[in-house]
GROMACS .gro file of C-alpha atoms in nm:
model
  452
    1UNK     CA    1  -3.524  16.853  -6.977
    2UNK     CA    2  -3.689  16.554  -7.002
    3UNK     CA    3  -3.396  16.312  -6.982
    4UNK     CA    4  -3.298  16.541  -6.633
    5UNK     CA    5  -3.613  16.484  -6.488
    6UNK     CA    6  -3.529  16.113  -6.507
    7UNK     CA    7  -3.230  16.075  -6.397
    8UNK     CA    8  -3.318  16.311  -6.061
    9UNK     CA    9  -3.658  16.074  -6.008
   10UNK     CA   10  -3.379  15.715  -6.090
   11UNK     CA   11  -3.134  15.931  -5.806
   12UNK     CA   12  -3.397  15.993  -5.573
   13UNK     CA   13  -3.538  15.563  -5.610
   14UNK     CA   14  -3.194  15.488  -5.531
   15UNK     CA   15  -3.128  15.689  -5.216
   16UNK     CA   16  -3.491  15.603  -5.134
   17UNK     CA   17  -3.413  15.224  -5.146
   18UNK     CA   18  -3.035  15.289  -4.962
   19UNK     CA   19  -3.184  15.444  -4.682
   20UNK     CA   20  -3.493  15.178  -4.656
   21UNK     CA   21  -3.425  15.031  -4.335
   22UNK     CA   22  -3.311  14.640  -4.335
   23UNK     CA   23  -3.545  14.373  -4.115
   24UNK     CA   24  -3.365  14.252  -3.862
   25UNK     CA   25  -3.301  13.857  -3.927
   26UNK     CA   26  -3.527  13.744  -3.657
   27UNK     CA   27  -3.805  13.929  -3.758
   28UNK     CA   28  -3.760  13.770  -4.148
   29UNK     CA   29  -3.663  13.483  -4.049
   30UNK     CA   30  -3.950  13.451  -3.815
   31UNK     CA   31  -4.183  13.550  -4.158
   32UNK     CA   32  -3.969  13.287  -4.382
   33UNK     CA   33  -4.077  13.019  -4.079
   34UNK     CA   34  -4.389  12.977  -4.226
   35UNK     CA   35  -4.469  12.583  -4.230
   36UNK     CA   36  -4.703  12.660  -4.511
   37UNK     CA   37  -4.472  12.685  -4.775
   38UNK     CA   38  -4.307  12.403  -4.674
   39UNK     CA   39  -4.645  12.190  -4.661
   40UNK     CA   40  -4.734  12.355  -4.987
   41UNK     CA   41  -4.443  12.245  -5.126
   42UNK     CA   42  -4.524  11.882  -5.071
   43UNK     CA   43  -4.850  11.951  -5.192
   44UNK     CA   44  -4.690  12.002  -5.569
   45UNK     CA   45  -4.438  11.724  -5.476
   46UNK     CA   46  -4.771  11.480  -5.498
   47UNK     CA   47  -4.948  11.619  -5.731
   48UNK     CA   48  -4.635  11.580  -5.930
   49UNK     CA   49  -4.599  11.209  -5.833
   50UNK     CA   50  -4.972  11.127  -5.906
   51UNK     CA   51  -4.935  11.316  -6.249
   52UNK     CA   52  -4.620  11.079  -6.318
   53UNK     CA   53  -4.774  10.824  -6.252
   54UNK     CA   54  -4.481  10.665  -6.026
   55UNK     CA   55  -4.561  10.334  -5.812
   56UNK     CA   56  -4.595  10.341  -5.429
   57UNK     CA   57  -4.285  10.204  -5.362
   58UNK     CA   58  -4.087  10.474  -5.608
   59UNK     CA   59  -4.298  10.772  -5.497
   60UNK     CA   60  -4.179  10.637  -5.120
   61UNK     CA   61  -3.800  10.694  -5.261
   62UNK     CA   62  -3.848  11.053  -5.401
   63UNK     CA   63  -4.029  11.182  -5.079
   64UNK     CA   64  -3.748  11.024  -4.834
   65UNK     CA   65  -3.514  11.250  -5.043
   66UNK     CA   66  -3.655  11.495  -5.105
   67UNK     CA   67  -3.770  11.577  -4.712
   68UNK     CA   68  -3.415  11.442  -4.607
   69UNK     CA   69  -3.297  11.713  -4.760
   70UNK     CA   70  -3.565  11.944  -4.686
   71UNK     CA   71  -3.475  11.806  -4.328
   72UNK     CA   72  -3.070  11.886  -4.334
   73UNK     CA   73  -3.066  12.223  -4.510
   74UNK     CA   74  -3.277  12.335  -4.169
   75UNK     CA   75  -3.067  12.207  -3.917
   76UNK     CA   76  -2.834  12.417  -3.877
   77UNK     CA   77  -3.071  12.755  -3.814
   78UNK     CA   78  -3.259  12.520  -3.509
   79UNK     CA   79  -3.011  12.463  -3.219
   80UNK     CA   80  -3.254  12.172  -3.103
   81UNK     CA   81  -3.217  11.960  -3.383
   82UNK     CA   82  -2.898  11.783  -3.504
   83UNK     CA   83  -2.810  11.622  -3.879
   84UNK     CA   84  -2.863  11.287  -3.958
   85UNK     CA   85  -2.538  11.218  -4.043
   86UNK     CA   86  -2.344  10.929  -3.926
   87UNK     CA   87  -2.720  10.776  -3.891
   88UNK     CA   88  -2.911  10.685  -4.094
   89UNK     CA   89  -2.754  10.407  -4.352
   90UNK     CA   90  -2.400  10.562  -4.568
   91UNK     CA   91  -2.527  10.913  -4.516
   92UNK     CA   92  -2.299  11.172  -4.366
   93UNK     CA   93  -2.351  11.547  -4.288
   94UNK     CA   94  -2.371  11.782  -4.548
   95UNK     CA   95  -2.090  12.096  -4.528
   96UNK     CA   96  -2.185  12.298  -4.243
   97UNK     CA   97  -2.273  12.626  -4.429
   98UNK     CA   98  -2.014  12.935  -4.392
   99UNK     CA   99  -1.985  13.075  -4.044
  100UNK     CA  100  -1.923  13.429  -4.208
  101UNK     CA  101  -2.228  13.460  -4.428
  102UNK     CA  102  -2.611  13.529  -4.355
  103UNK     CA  103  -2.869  13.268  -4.424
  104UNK     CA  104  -3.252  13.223  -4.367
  105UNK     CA  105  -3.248  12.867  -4.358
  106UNK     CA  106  -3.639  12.793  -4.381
  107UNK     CA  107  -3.618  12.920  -4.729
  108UNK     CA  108  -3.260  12.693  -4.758
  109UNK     CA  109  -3.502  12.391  -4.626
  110UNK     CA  110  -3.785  12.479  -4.929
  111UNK     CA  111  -3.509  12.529  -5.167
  112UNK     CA  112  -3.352  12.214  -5.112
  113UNK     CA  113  -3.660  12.013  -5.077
  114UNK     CA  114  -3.811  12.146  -5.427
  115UNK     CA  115  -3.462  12.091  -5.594
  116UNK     CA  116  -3.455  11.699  -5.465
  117UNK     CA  117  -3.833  11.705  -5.618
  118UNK     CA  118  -3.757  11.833  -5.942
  119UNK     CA  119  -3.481  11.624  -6.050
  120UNK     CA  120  -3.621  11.246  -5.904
  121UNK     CA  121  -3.960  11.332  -6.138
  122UNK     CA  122  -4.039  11.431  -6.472
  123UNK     CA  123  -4.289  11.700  -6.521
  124UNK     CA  124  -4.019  11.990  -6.463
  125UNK     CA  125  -4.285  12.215  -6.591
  126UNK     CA  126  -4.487  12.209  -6.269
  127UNK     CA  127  -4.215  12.333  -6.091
  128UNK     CA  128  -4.114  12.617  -6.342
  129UNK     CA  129  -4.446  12.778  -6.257
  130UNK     CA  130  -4.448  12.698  -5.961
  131UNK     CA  131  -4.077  12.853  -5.813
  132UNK     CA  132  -4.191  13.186  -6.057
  133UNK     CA  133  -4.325  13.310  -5.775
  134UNK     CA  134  -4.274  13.116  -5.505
  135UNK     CA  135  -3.911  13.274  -5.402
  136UNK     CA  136  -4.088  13.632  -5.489
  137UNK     CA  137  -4.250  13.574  -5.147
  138UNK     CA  138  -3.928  13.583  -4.936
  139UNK     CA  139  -3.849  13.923  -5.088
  140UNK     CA  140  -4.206  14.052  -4.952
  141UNK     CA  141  -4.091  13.927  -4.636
  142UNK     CA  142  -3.797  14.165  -4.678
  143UNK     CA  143  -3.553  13.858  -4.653
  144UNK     CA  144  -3.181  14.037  -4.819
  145UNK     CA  145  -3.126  13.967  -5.160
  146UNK     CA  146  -2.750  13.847  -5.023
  147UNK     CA  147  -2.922  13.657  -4.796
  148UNK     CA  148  -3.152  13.482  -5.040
  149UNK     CA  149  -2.890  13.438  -5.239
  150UNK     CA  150  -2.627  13.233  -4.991
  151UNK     CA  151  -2.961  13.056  -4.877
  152UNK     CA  152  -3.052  12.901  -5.228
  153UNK     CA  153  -2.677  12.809  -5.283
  154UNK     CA  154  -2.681  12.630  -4.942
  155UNK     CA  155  -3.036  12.492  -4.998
  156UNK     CA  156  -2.850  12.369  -5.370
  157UNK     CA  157  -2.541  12.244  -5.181
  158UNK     CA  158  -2.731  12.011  -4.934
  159UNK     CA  159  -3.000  11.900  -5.207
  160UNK     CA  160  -2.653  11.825  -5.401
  161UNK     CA  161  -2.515  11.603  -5.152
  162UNK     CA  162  -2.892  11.405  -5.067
  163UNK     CA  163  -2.870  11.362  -5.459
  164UNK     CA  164  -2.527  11.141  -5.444
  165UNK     CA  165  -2.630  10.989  -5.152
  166UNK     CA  166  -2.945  10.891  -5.382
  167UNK     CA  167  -2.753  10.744  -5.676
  168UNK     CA  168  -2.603  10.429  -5.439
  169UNK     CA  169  -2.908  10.288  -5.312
  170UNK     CA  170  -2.922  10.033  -5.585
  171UNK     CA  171  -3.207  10.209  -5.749
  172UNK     CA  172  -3.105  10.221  -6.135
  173UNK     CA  173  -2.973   9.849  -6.093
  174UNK     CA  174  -3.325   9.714  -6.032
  175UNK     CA  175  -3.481   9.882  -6.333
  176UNK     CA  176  -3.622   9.687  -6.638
  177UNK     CA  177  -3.593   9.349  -6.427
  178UNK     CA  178  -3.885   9.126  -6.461
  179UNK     CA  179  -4.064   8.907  -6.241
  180UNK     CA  180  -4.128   8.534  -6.397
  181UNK     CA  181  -4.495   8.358  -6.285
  182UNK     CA  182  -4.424   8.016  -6.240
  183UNK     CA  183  -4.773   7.898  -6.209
  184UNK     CA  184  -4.693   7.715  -5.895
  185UNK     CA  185  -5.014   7.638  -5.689
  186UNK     CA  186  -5.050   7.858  -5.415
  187UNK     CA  187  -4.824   8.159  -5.621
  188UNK     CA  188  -4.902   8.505  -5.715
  189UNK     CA  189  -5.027   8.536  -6.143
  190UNK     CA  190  -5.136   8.850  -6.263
  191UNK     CA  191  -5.498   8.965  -6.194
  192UNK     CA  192  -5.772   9.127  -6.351
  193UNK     CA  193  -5.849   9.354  -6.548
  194UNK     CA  194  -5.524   9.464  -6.631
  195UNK     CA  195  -5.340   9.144  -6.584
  196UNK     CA  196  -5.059   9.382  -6.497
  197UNK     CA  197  -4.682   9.264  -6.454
  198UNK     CA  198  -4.560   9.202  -6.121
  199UNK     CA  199  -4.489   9.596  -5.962
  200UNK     CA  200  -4.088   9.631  -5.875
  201UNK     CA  201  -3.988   9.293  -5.835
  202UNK     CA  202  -3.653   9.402  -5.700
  203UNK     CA  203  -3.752   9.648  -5.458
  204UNK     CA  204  -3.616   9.471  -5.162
  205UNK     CA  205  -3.249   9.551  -5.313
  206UNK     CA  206  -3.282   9.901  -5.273
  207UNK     CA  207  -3.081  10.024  -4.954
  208UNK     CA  208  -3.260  10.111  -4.615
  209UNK     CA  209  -3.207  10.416  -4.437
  210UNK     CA  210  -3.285  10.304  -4.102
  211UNK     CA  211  -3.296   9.884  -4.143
  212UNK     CA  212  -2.974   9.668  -4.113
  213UNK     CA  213  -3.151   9.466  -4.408
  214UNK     CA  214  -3.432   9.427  -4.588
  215UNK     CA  215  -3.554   9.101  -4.352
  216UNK     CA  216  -3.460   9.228  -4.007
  217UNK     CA  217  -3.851   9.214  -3.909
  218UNK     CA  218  -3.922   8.914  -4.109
  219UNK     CA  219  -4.279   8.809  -4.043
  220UNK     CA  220  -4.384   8.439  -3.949
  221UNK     CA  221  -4.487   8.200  -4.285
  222UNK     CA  222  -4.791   8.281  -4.394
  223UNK     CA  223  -5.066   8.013  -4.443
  224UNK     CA  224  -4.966   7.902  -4.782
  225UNK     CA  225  -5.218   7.702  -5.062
  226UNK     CA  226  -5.244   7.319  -4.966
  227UNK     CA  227  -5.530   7.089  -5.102
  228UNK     CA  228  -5.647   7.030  -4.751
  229UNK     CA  229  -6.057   7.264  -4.727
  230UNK     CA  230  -5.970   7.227  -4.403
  231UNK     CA  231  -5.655   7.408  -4.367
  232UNK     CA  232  -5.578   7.757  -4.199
  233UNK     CA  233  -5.514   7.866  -4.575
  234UNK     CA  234  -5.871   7.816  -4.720
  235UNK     CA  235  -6.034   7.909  -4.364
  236UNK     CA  236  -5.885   8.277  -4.456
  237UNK     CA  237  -6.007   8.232  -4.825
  238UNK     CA  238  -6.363   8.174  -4.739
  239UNK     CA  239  -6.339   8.458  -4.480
  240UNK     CA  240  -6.257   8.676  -4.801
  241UNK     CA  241  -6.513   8.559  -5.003
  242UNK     CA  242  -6.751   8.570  -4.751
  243UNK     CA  243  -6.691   8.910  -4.629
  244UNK     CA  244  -6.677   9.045  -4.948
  245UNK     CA  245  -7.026   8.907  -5.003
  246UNK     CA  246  -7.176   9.081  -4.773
  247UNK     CA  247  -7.041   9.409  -4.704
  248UNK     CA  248  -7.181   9.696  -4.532
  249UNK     CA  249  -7.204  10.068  -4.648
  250UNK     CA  250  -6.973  10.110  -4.361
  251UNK     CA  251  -6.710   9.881  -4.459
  252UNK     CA  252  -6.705   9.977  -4.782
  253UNK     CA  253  -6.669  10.330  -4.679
  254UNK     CA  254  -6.341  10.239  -4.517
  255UNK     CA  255  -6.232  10.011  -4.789
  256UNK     CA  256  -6.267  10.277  -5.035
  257UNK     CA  257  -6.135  10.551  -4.875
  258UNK     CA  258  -5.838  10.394  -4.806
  259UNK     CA  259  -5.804  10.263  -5.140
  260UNK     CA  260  -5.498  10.443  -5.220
  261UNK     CA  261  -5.414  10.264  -5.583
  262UNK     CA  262  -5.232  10.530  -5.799
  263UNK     CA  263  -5.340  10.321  -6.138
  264UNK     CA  264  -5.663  10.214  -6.114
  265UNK     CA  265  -5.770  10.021  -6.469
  266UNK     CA  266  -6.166  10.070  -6.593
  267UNK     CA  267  -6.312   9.809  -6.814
  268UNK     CA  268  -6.674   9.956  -6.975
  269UNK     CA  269  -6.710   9.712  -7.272
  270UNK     CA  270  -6.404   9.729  -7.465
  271UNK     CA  271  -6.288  10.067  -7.328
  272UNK     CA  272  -6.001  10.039  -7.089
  273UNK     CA  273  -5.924  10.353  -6.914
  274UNK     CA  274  -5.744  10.465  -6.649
  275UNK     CA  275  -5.743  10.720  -6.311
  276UNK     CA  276  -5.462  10.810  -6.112
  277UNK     CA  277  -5.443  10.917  -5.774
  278UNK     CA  278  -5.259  10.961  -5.437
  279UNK     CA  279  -5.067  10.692  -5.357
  280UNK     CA  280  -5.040  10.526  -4.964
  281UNK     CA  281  -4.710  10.714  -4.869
  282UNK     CA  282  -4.882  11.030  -5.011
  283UNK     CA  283  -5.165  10.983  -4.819
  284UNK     CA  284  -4.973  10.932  -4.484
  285UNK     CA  285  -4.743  11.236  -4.544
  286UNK     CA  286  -5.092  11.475  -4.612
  287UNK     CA  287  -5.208  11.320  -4.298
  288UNK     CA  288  -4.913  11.482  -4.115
  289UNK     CA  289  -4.983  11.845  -4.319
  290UNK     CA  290  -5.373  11.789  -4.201
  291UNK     CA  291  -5.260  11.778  -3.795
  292UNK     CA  292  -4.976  12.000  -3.804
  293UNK     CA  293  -5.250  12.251  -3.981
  294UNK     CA  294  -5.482  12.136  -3.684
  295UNK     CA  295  -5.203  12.215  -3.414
  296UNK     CA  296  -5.048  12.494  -3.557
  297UNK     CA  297  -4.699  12.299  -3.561
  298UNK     CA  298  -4.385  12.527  -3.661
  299UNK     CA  299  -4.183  12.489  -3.962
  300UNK     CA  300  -3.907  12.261  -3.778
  301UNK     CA  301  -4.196  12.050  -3.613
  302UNK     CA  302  -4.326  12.023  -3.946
  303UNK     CA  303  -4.014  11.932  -4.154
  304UNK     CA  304  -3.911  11.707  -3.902
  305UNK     CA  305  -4.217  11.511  -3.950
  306UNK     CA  306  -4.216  11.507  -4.306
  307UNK     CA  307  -3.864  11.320  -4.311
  308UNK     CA  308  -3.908  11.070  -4.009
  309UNK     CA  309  -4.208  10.989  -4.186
  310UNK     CA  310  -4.090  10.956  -4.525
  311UNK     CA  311  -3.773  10.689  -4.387
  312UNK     CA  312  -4.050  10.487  -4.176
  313UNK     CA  313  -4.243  10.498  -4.531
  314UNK     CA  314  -3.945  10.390  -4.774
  315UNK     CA  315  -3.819  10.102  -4.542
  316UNK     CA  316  -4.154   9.999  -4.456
  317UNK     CA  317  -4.246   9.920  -4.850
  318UNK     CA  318  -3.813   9.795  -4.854
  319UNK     CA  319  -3.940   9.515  -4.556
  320UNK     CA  320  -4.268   9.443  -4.709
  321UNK     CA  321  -4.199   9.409  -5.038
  322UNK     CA  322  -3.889   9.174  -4.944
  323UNK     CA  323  -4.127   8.917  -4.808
  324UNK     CA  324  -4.370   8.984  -5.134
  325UNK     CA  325  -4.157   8.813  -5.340
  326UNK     CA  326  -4.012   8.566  -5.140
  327UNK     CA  327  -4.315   8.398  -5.003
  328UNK     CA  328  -4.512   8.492  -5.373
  329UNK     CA  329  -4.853   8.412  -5.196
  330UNK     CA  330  -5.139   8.404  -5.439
  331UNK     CA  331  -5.376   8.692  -5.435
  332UNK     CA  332  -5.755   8.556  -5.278
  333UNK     CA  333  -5.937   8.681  -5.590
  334UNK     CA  334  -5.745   8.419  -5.792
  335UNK     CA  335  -5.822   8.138  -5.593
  336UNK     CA  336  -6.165   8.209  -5.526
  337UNK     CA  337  -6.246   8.278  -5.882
  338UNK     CA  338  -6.086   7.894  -5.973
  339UNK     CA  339  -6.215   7.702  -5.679
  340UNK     CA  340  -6.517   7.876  -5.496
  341UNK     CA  341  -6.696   8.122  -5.777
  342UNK     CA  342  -6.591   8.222  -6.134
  343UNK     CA  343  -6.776   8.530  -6.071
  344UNK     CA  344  -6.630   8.688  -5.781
  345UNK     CA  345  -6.483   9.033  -5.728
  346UNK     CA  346  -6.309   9.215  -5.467
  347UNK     CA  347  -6.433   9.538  -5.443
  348UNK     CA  348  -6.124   9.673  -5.426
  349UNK     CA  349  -5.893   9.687  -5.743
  350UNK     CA  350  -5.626   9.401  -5.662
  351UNK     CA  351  -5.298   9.560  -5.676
  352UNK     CA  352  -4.991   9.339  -5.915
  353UNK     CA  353  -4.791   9.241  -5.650
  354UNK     CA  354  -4.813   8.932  -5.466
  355UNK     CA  355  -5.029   8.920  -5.126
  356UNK     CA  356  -4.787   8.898  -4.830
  357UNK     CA  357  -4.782   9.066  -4.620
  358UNK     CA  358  -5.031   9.365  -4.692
  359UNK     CA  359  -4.786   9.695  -4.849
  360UNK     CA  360  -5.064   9.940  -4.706
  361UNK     CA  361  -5.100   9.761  -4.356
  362UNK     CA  362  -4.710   9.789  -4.311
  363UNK     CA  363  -4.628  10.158  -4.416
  364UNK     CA  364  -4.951  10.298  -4.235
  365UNK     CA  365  -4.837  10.104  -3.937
  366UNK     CA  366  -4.438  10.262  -3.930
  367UNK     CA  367  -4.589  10.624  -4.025
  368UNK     CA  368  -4.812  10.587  -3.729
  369UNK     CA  369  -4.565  10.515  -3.496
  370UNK     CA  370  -4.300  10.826  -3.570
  371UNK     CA  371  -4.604  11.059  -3.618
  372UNK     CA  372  -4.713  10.960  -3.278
  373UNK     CA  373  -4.387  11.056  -3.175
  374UNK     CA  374  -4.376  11.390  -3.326
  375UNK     CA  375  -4.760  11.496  -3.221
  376UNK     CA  376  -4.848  11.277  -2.940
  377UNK     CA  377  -5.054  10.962  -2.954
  378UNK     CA  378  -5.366  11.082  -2.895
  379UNK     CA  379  -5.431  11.318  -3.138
  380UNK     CA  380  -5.774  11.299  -3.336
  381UNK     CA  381  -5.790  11.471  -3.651
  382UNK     CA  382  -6.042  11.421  -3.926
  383UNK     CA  383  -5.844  11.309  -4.305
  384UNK     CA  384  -6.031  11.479  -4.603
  385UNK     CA  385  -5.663  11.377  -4.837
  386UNK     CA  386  -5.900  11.204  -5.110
  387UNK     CA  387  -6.185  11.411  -5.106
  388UNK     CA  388  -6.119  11.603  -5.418
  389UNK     CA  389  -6.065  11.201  -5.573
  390UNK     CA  390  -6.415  11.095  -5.457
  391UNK     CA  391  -6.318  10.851  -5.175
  392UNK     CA  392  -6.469  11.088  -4.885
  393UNK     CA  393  -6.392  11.208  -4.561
  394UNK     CA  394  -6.334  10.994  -4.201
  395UNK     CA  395  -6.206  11.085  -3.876
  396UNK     CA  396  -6.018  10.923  -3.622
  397UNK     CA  397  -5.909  10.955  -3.247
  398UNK     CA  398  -5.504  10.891  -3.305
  399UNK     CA  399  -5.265  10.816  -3.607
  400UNK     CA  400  -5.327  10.449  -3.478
  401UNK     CA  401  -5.642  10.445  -3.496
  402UNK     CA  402  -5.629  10.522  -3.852
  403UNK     CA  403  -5.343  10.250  -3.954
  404UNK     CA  404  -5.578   9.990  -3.780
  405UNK     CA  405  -5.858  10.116  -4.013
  406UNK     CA  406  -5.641  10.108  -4.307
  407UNK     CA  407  -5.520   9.723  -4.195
  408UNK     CA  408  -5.907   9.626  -4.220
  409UNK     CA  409  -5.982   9.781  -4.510
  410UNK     CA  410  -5.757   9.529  -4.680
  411UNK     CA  411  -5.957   9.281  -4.592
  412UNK     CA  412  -6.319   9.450  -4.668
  413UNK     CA  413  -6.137   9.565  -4.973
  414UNK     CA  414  -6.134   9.187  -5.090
  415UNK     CA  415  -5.706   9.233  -5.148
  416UNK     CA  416  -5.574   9.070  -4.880
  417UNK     CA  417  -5.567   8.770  -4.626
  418UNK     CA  418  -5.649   8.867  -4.253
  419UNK     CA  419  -5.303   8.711  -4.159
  420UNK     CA  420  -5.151   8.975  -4.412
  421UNK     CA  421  -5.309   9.269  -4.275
  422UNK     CA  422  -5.237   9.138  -3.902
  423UNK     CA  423  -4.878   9.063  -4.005
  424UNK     CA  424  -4.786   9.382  -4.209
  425UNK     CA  425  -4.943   9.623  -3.952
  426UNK     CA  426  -4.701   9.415  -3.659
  427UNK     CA  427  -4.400   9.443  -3.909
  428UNK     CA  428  -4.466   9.815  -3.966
  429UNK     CA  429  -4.502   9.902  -3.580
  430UNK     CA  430  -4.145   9.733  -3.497
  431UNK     CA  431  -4.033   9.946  -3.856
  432UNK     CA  432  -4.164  10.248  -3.704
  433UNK     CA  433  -4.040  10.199  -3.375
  434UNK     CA  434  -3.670  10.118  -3.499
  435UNK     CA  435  -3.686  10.438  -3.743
  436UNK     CA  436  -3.732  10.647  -3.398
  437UNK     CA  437  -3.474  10.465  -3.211
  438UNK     CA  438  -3.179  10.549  -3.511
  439UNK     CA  439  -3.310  10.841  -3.699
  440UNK     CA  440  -3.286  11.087  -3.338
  441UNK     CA  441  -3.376  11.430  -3.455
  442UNK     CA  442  -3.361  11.579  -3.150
  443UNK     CA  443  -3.090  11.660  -2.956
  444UNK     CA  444  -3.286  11.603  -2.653
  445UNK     CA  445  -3.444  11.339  -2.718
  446UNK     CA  446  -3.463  10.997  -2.545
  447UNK     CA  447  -3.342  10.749  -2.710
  448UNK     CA  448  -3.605  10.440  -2.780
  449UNK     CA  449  -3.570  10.112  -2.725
  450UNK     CA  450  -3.530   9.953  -3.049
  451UNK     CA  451  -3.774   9.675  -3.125
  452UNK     CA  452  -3.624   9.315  -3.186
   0.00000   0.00000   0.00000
């Protein structure tokens, strides 16, 4: 009797769920089209990259693609926005998806994204918990299980084709190669407290998306060392030391919330120690989450931002870091320290790379520009990214306004030259500027000038 009763209640589940009427797939689609899991998603993606540990420049590589793929695997459910194919540097289209199947392709987008994420970093375990339940939610939404099903293989296919595009941008070729310190007058050495090798020497070698080459917005020669106290060179030393003497509460407000180093080293006796945190391109990208929270953008306005801004990011630190290590200009804490006072600090951590032009100055400057693009230019939004890190809150009236705060800070920070904050942030405009004019994500769009 028992076993009956069961098998009528199992009969009666299964006509129940037969007869349960299907959403139509604008109305899940419209559900699955929420930018929130696709900003949360890059939420983990950092906190991933900050648990890893991975250097500015790297973490710049995993976001560009991951949201280039996040990017592609949405195209083709938004008529007003066309691949990048045929665009940006070697990258074609993807394969279109099948004409004769159903897809919701916000949840292709998130799926492609998060697969790009998982396999360029290491902690797999943050995405095991987090995916447990995170595809659960499209089934609340009443998104098909056939549908779910061709989405994630599409969202796999297009992650699969960003990942070979990946593997021949010269990345594994530059790994394990040192930089040598020649001791030169005038050249970068190794700071304190760490004394930390030189960070990805041969970052210039990795391919730009956008860029014809690594120097196609070379900056003018910097003021280099000479013995002459009268020279531009020392004028910009003192400057340093001088400022850094006698900073405000203000400017070391905006020094230190912009301080954006992922590996900062403590030194409390003979206890060395170690915090991580967000890193500059992580900092820009949460800066697009905070105003397309702020303006209620929509999923496509959203992703599109995340991957313009990600390329402007990755060939920003690609330019910048190419002039790093050609010019090798000496950092001003180590010449202050041997010719103007032994006991000198910046305020700021100084970062192991050599000084020019400023990496932070550049990328803030290129993000600014395509985010301008993609909200308007005069969009004032208040950036609480570090909070939770202890580096506070600021607001500003546009995107550049904040990348001309982040160029000073350089300098109140005690890091940088003026010249290298000045040059990186003109560098990363004319980066910025050129991203818009190749990577067109719009079929309507205008094209813009690009900047010689």
């Amino acid at each position: 009797m028992k076993k009956s009763l069961l098998v009528s209640v199992g009969v009666v589940y299964l006509l129940m769920s037969a007869c349960k009427p299907k959403l139509p797939p604008e109305e899940y689609n419209a559900k699955a089209a929420d930018p929130e899991l696709y900003h949360q998603s890059v939420e983990l993606l950092t906190e991933v990259i900050i648990h890893d540990i991975f250097k500015p420049p790297v973490a710049s590589r995993i976001y560009v693609y991951a949201n280039l793929a996040g990017y592609e695997a949405m195209v083709p459910g938004y008529p007003a926005y066309e691949s990048l194919g045929g665009k940006l540097k070697d990258f074609a289209a993807p394969t279109a998806p099948d004409a004769d199947k159903e897809y919701c392709f916000p949840l292709a987008s998130t799926r492609a994204f998060l697969k790009i994420a998982r396999n360029l970093t290491f902690s797999a375990s943050f995405f095991d918990e987090y995916e447990k339940e995170f595809y659960k939610k499209y089934e609340d939404m009443g998104v098909p299980s056939e549908v779910i099903e061709n989405s994630l293989a599409y969202g796999d296919s297009v992650a699969a084709h960003v990942m070979r595009y990946s593997s021949k941008d010269h990345y594994k070729q530059t790994r394990g190669i040192r930089f040598t310190v020649t001791n030169e007058p005038g050249t970068w050495v190794p700071t304190p407290p760490a004394y930390a090798d030189a960070c990805e020497p041969e970052w210039h070698k990795i391919r730009t998306i956008t860029l014809d080459s690594a120097t196609q917005f070379m900056p003018p020669r910097p003021p280099m060392w000479t013995k002459d106290k009268n020279s531009e060179f020392w004028r910009e030393t003192r400057e340093v030391y001088e400022v850094g003497k006698n900073l405000t509460d203000e400017q070391k407000r905006i020094a230190w919330f912009w301080d954006d180093n992922p590996f900062v080293m403590n030194v409390v006796g003979h206890v060395m120690f170690a915090n991580k945190k967000m890193t500059p391109g992580g900092h820009w990208l949460a800066i697009h989450e905070t105003v397309s929270r702020k303006t209620k953008a929509s999923f496509d306005k959203s992703v599109e931002g995340y991957a313009l801004a990600s390329i402007a990011l990755i060939d920003g630190f690609i330019g910048c870091w190419e002039e790093k290590y050609r010019t090798r200009k000496v950092r001003p804490e180590t010449v202050i320290n041997t010719d103007i006072d032994p006991k000198w600090q910046p305020f700021l951590q100084t970062p192991p790379f050599p000084e020019y032009t400023s990496g932070h100055s550049t990328i803030s400057a290129a993000a600014a520009e395509v985010l301008s693009f993609v909200h308007g230019d005069s969009i004032a939004f208040t950036d609480s990214t570090e909070f939770k890190h202890g580096h506070g809150v600021l607001s500003f009236k546009s995107f550049r306004d904040a990348a001309m705060s982040v160029n000073i800070s350089r300098l109140y920070g005690g890091i940088h030259y003026r010249s290298g904050c000045d040059e990186g942030n003109r560098c990363g405009v004319k980066i910025g500027k050129h991203v818009l004019a190749v990577a067109r994500t719009r079929k309507e769009q205008k094209v813009i000038s690009q900047v010689q």
